[in-house]
CSV table of C-alpha atoms in Angstrom, one decimal:
chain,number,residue,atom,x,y,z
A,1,UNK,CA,93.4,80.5,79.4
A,2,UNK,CA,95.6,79.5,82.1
A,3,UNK,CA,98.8,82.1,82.7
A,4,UNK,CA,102.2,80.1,81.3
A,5,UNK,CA,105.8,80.9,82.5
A,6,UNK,CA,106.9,82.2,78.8
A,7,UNK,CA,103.6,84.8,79.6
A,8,UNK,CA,105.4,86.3,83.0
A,9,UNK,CA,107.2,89.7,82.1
A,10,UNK,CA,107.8,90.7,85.5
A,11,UNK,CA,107.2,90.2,88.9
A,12,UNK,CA,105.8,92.8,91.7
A,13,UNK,CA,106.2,91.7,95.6
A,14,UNK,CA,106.8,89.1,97.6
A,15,UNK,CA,105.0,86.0,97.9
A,16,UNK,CA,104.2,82.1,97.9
A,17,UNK,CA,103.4,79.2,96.1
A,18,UNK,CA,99.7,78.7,96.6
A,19,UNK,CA,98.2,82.5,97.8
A,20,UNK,CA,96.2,84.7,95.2
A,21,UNK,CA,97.9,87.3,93.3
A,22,UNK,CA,96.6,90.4,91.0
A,23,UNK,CA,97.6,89.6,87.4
A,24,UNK,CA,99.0,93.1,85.1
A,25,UNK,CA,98.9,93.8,82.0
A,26,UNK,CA,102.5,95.8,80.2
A,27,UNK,CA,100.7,99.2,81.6
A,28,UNK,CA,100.4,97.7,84.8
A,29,UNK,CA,96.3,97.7,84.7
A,30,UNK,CA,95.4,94.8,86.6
A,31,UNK,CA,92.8,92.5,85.1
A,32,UNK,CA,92.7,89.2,87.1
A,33,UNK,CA,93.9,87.5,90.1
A,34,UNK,CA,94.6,83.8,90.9
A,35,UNK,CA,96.5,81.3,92.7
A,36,UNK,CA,100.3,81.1,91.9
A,37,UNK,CA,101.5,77.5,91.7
A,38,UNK,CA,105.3,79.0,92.0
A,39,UNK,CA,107.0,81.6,94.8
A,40,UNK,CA,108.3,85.2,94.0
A,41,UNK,CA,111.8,83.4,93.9
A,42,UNK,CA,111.0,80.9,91.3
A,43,UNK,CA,109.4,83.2,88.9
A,44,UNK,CA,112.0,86.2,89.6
A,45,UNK,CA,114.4,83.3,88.3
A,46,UNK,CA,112.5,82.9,85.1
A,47,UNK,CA,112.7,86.7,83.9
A,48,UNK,CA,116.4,86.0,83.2
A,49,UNK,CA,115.3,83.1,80.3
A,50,UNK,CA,115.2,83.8,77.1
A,51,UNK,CA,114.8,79.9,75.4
A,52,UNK,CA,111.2,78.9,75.9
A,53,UNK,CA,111.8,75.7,75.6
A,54,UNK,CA,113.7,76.4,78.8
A,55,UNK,CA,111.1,78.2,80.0
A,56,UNK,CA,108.5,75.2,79.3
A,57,UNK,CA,111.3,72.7,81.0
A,58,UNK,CA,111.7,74.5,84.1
A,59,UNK,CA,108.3,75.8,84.6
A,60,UNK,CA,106.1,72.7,83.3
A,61,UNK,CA,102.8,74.2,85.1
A,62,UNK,CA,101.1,76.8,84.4
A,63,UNK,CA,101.8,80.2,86.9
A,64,UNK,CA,98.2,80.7,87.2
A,65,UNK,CA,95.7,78.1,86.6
A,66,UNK,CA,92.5,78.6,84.2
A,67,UNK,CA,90.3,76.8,87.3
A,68,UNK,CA,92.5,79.5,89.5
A,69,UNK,CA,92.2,82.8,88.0
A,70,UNK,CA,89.2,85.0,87.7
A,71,UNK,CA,89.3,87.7,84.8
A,72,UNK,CA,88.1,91.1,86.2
A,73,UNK,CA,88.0,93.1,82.6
């Protein structure tokens, strides 16, 4: 499955819309990476929403595609 906004629990580093980044799970084991379709900025904004229709508004893609990410575990 592809990684939605109302997934994102955090956000580690700087970086941009379209480079590959190493997904985490809550014990910060990574266990995929893929290409972000938002920048650090963007998604730093969404940790402070709590609606997820918000969420769903503001973020209509996914993070992290499904034809994007590539599960390591």
């Amino acid at each position: 499955n592809s990684l939605l906004a109302v997934g994102v629990h955090g956000i580690k580093g700087d970086f941009i819309k379209g480079v590959f980044v190493h997904i985490a799970d809550e014990k910060g084991e990574i266990f995929a990476f893929g290409i972000v379709n938002y920048d650090c900025k963007a998604l730093m904004s969404l940790l402070s929403l709590k609606d997820k229709d918000e969420i769903r508004m503001l973020f209509p893609k996914a993070v992290v595609h499904i034809d994007n990410l590539v599960l390591l575990k």
